[in-house]
Short mmCIF file of C-alpha atoms and ligand atoms in Angstrom, two decimals:
data_model
loop_
_atom_site.label_atom_id
_atom_site.label_comp_id
_atom_site.label_asym_id
_atom_site.label_seq_id
_atom_site.Cartn_x
_atom_site.Cartn_y
_atom_site.Cartn_z
CA MET T 193 6.26 -14.09 11.26
CA ARG T 194 5.39 -11.80 9.38
CA ILE T 195 7.68 -8.68 8.95
CA PRO T 196 6.06 -5.56 9.65
CA LEU T 197 5.97 -2.44 7.17
CA ILE T 198 5.18 0.97 6.95
CA ALA T 199 4.71 2.71 3.96
CA GLY T 200 5.11 6.44 3.58
CA ASN T 201 2.59 7.67 0.57
CA TRP T 202 3.13 11.33 -0.41
CA LYS T 203 0.93 11.55 -3.31
CA MET T 204 0.65 14.83 -5.26
CA ASN T 205 2.84 17.11 -2.01
CA LYS T 206 6.79 17.48 -2.91
CA THR T 207 8.80 18.91 -5.72
CA VAL T 208 11.83 17.53 -6.30
CA THR T 209 13.91 19.93 -4.37
CA ASP T 210 11.79 18.45 -1.55
CA ALA T 211 11.51 14.87 -1.28
CA ILE T 212 15.40 14.72 -1.66
CA GLU T 213 14.69 16.84 1.25
CA LEU T 214 13.39 14.92 2.88
CA VAL T 215 14.55 11.85 1.95
CA ASN T 216 18.11 12.34 3.52
CA GLU T 217 16.12 13.40 6.27
CA ILE T 218 14.56 9.20 6.81
CA LYS T 219 16.71 7.30 4.93
CA ASP T 220 18.37 6.43 7.99
CA VAL T 221 15.24 5.09 9.98
CA ALA T 222 14.84 1.87 9.17
CA ASN T 223 18.94 1.00 10.30
CA ASN T 224 18.42 -1.18 13.27
CA THR T 225 14.36 -1.91 13.53
CA ASP T 226 13.32 -5.15 11.72
CA VAL T 227 10.31 -2.80 10.47
CA GLU T 228 10.51 -2.61 6.30
CA VAL T 229 9.51 0.97 5.05
CA VAL T 230 8.61 2.88 1.88
CA VAL T 231 8.54 5.17 0.05
CA CYS T 232 5.91 5.92 -2.58
CA THR T 233 7.56 8.86 -4.56
CA PRO T 234 5.46 10.98 -7.04
CA PHE T 235 6.93 9.50 -10.17
CA ILE T 236 8.99 12.51 -11.64
CA SER T 237 11.28 12.62 -8.06
CA LEU T 238 11.83 8.72 -7.93
CA VAL T 239 15.48 8.33 -10.01
CA GLY T 240 16.20 11.47 -7.75
CA VAL T 241 15.17 9.41 -4.76
CA SER T 242 16.71 5.96 -5.90
CA GLU T 243 20.09 7.70 -5.73
CA ILE T 244 19.61 8.89 -1.93
CA LEU T 245 17.77 4.86 -1.16
CA LYS T 246 21.72 3.00 -2.72
CA ASP T 247 23.19 2.65 0.81
CA SER T 248 19.59 2.60 2.33
CA ASN T 249 16.85 -0.12 4.07
CA VAL T 250 14.77 2.89 3.83
CA LYS T 251 13.08 1.00 -0.08
CA LEU T 252 11.19 2.64 -3.06
CA GLY T 253 7.59 2.91 -4.59
CA ALA T 254 5.75 4.12 -7.03
CA GLN T 255 1.46 5.26 -6.22
CA ASN T 256 1.15 3.57 -9.48
CA MET T 257 1.69 1.95 -12.76
CA HIS T 258 -0.01 1.23 -15.92
CA TRP T 259 0.30 -2.46 -17.00
CA GLU T 260 1.84 -2.72 -20.55
CA GLU T 261 5.46 -2.67 -20.41
CA SER T 262 5.64 0.40 -23.11
CA GLY T 263 4.12 1.83 -25.97
CA ALA T 264 1.13 4.84 -27.13
CA TYR T 265 -0.61 5.35 -24.03
CA THR T 266 1.06 9.08 -23.16
CA GLY T 267 1.46 10.16 -19.34
CA GLU T 268 1.51 6.76 -18.27
CA ILE T 269 4.61 5.28 -17.08
CA SER T 270 5.31 0.85 -17.26
CA PRO T 271 6.77 -1.16 -14.75
CA THR T 272 9.73 -1.81 -16.61
CA MET T 273 10.43 1.39 -16.69
CA LEU T 274 10.23 1.78 -12.34
CA LYS T 275 12.58 -1.51 -11.89
CA ASP T 276 14.76 -0.35 -14.60
CA ILE T 277 15.20 2.65 -12.31
CA GLY T 278 15.26 0.04 -8.18
CA VAL T 279 11.61 1.18 -7.51
CA ASP T 280 10.24 -2.70 -5.01
CA TYR T 281 6.53 -1.56 -4.86
CA VAL T 282 4.28 0.03 -5.97
CA ILE T 283 0.49 0.86 -4.85
CA ILE T 284 -2.14 0.51 -7.16
CA GLY T 285 -6.68 0.33 -7.21
CA HIS T 286 -5.56 3.09 -4.91
CA SER T 287 -9.49 4.65 -4.07
CA GLU T 288 -8.09 8.26 -4.85
CA ARG T 289 -6.93 6.39 -8.57
CA ARG T 290 -10.47 5.05 -8.62
CA GLN T 291 -11.94 8.26 -7.40
CA TYR T 292 -10.57 10.48 -9.47
CA PHE T 293 -9.11 8.56 -13.02
CA ASN T 294 -11.80 5.78 -13.01
CA GLU T 295 -9.54 3.37 -11.70
CA THR T 296 -12.17 -0.07 -11.30
CA ASP T 297 -11.60 -3.64 -10.40
CA GLU T 298 -10.24 -4.55 -13.89
CA THR T 299 -7.33 -2.19 -14.29
CA VAL T 300 -5.94 -2.65 -10.55
CA ASN T 301 -5.33 -7.17 -11.59
CA LYS T 302 -3.82 -6.52 -14.60
CA LYS T 303 -1.27 -3.78 -12.73
CA ILE T 304 -0.61 -6.30 -10.48
CA LYS T 305 0.00 -9.43 -12.97
CA SER T 306 2.04 -6.40 -14.09
CA ALA T 307 3.38 -5.57 -11.38
CA PHE T 308 4.09 -9.41 -10.37
CA ILE T 309 6.06 -10.36 -13.69
CA HIS T 310 8.23 -6.76 -13.89
CA GLY T 311 9.63 -7.72 -9.51
CA LEU T 312 7.04 -5.33 -8.73
CA ASN T 313 5.72 -5.77 -4.96
CA PRO T 314 1.77 -4.37 -5.29
CA ILE T 315 0.30 -2.89 -2.60
CA VAL T 316 -3.12 -2.94 -3.09
CA CYS T 317 -5.62 -0.17 -1.57
CA VAL T 318 -9.27 -1.61 -1.10
CA GLY T 319 -11.63 0.09 2.18
CA GLU T 320 -15.05 1.14 2.18
CA THR T 321 -17.40 4.42 1.87
CA LEU T 322 -19.15 6.16 4.38
CA GLU T 323 -22.15 5.21 3.02
CA GLN T 324 -21.55 1.75 1.83
CA ARG T 325 -19.91 1.18 6.12
CA GLU T 326 -22.99 2.86 7.58
CA SER T 327 -25.24 0.36 5.89
CA GLY T 328 -23.80 -2.69 6.67
CA ILE T 329 -22.62 -3.73 3.36
CA GLN T 330 -17.99 -3.18 4.08
CA ARG T 331 -17.13 -6.64 4.22
CA GLU T 332 -18.86 -7.39 1.17
CA ILE T 333 -17.42 -4.51 -0.82
CA VAL T 334 -13.51 -5.23 0.43
CA LYS T 335 -14.37 -9.50 -0.26
CA ASN T 336 -15.50 -8.06 -4.03
CA GLN T 337 -12.33 -6.19 -4.42
CA ILE T 338 -9.89 -7.88 -3.48
CA LEU T 339 -11.02 -11.62 -5.45
CA LYS T 340 -11.55 -9.61 -8.93
CA GLY T 341 -8.47 -7.63 -7.91
CA ILE T 342 -5.72 -11.08 -7.54
CA ASP T 343 -8.20 -12.86 -9.50
CA GLY T 344 -5.93 -15.09 -11.87
CA VAL T 345 -2.50 -13.84 -10.13
CA GLU T 346 -0.66 -17.10 -10.01
CA GLU T 347 0.37 -18.52 -6.68
CA LYS T 348 3.40 -18.64 -6.23
CA TYR T 349 3.20 -14.68 -6.52
CA LEU T 350 0.55 -14.52 -3.98
CA LYS T 351 2.29 -14.09 -1.12
CA ASN T 352 4.51 -11.20 -2.30
CA ILE T 353 0.98 -9.42 -2.38
CA VAL T 354 0.76 -6.35 0.30
CA ILE T 355 -3.52 -5.49 0.88
CA ALA T 356 -3.90 -2.10 2.35
CA TYR T 357 -7.17 -1.93 4.60
CA GLU T 358 -8.09 1.68 3.89
CA PRO T 359 -11.31 2.87 4.60
CA ILE T 360 -12.11 6.13 2.40
CA TRP T 361 -13.38 7.99 5.08
CA ALA T 362 -10.69 8.02 7.41
CA ILE T 363 -8.23 8.99 4.29
CA GLY T 364 -7.13 12.43 5.07
CA THR T 365 -10.00 12.99 7.83
CA GLY T 366 -8.15 12.42 10.88
CA LYS T 367 -11.32 10.09 11.09
CA THR T 368 -9.02 6.20 11.80
CA ALA T 369 -11.74 2.97 12.17
CA SER T 370 -11.45 2.23 15.79
CA SER T 371 -8.22 -0.63 15.78
CA GLU T 372 -10.67 -3.11 16.99
CA ASP T 373 -12.85 -1.89 13.59
CA ALA T 374 -9.56 -2.46 11.41
CA ASN T 375 -8.25 -5.95 12.77
CA GLU T 376 -11.69 -7.65 12.45
CA MET T 377 -11.56 -6.38 9.09
CA ILE T 378 -7.71 -7.32 8.77
CA GLY T 379 -9.09 -11.32 9.49
CA TYR T 380 -12.29 -10.69 7.53
CA ILE T 381 -9.84 -10.65 4.58
CA ARG T 382 -7.34 -12.80 6.20
CA ASN T 383 -9.73 -14.86 5.81
CA ILE T 384 -10.21 -14.69 2.30
CA ILE T 385 -7.32 -15.40 1.37
CA LYS T 386 -8.36 -18.59 3.70
CA GLU T 387 -10.97 -19.75 1.85
CA LYS T 388 -9.19 -18.66 -1.91
CA TYR T 389 -6.20 -19.89 -1.60
CA GLY T 390 -5.55 -22.22 1.78
CA GLU T 391 -3.69 -21.31 5.13
CA GLU T 392 -0.23 -21.40 4.01
CA ILE T 393 -1.03 -17.71 1.83
CA SER T 394 -3.39 -16.23 3.99
CA GLU T 395 -0.25 -16.51 6.82
CA GLU T 396 2.66 -14.95 4.68
CA ILE T 397 -0.07 -11.83 2.76
CA ARG T 398 1.43 -8.95 4.68
CA ILE T 399 -1.91 -6.10 5.38
CA GLN T 400 -2.05 -2.90 6.17
CA TYR T 401 -4.72 -0.47 8.01
CA GLY T 402 -4.17 3.01 6.33
CA GLY T 403 -6.11 6.10 6.87
CA SER T 404 -5.76 8.86 10.00
CA VAL T 405 -2.11 7.56 11.13
CA LYS T 406 -0.41 9.70 13.40
CA PRO T 407 1.81 9.09 15.34
CA ASN T 408 0.03 9.49 18.39
CA ASN T 409 -2.64 6.51 17.54
CA VAL T 410 0.14 4.48 15.55
CA THR T 411 0.44 2.75 18.48
CA GLU T 412 -2.41 0.53 18.93
CA ILE T 413 -3.41 0.29 15.63
CA MET T 414 -0.07 -1.86 15.47
CA ASN T 415 -0.60 -3.78 18.09
CA GLN T 416 -3.16 -5.72 16.88
CA VAL T 417 -2.89 -8.88 15.78
CA GLU T 418 -4.57 -8.46 12.52
CA ILE T 419 -2.22 -5.54 11.32
CA ASP T 420 0.82 -5.89 9.26
CA GLY T 421 1.73 -2.43 8.46
CA ALA T 422 0.34 1.39 7.87
CA LEU T 423 0.09 2.82 4.52
CA VAL T 424 0.51 6.65 5.46
CA GLY T 425 -0.50 9.63 3.92
CA GLY T 426 -0.24 12.29 5.60
CA ALA T 427 1.45 12.05 7.92
CA SER T 428 4.38 10.54 6.08
CA LEU T 429 5.58 14.27 4.95
CA LYS T 430 7.56 15.03 7.71
CA ALA T 431 10.85 14.13 8.35
CA ASP T 432 9.17 13.79 12.66
CA ASP T 433 6.52 11.80 12.23
CA PHE T 434 7.41 9.16 9.97
CA ARG T 435 10.33 8.30 12.18
CA LYS T 436 7.08 8.50 15.03
CA LEU T 437 5.75 5.81 12.88
CA VAL T 438 9.02 3.73 12.07
CA ASP T 439 9.08 3.79 16.16
CA PHE T 440 5.90 2.53 16.85
P1 PGA Y 520 -3.89 10.08 5.24
O1 PGA Y 520 -4.07 9.16 4.08
O2 PGA Y 520 -2.80 8.53 6.33
O3 PGA Y 520 -3.27 11.03 5.15
O4 PGA Y 520 -5.93 9.44 5.54
C1 PGA Y 520 -3.42 7.63 3.44
C2 PGA Y 520 -3.73 6.72 2.54
O5 PGA Y 520 -4.10 7.32 1.09
O6 PGA Y 520 -2.91 6.20 2.20
#
């Protein structure tokens, strides 16, 4: 049985003061539920939020990391630093990082390997652009991103990977993939894993959908058999909305 995972990706939103306020409002959302809940805050808020989440079932995630443990990488944050303050999850290869910050399948691959070695669970984002979908090559694109991203990752770690299928045209646009399309793509992703690593691993891996998930569409999305959770941007920034998402 795969445990559903609802993860909030706050992106570059909320000051530390705002982050503390929001997390105080939502820290109880994972009580009395079988759903796993994660909030991925900006780096600067992780320490403060971590303190608040100490007695909560809500887990803490970062939105990115460097693959090295330490060194001369000005402006970067390492997996060791994240682990030290109680971070459990880290988003890797979000399309905004691929688009604006030169994230490539190669850097994604290094980060995934490093995350596992340091005891962090990666939430790895994949997804096609609108142009790619319109040309009918979305499967090829996503397959490539996945196989390059996880190339050489030790199989013992793989069951803990979370994949987030986020069609780029659906992120922050209010357009969602139809729940059937999302289910179909996620089933396809599971099949890629099955072909390469076998059925056991493919059945254990959680694959989320992301892209304009809101309180009014979360139930339909979560009712799809292949979809194990949601990675949510905009709707994770308001306590009431986030609560509704967890209660899908
Ligand atoms: P959105 O963002 O929910 O605002 O579309 C999702 C994401 O980018 O992870």
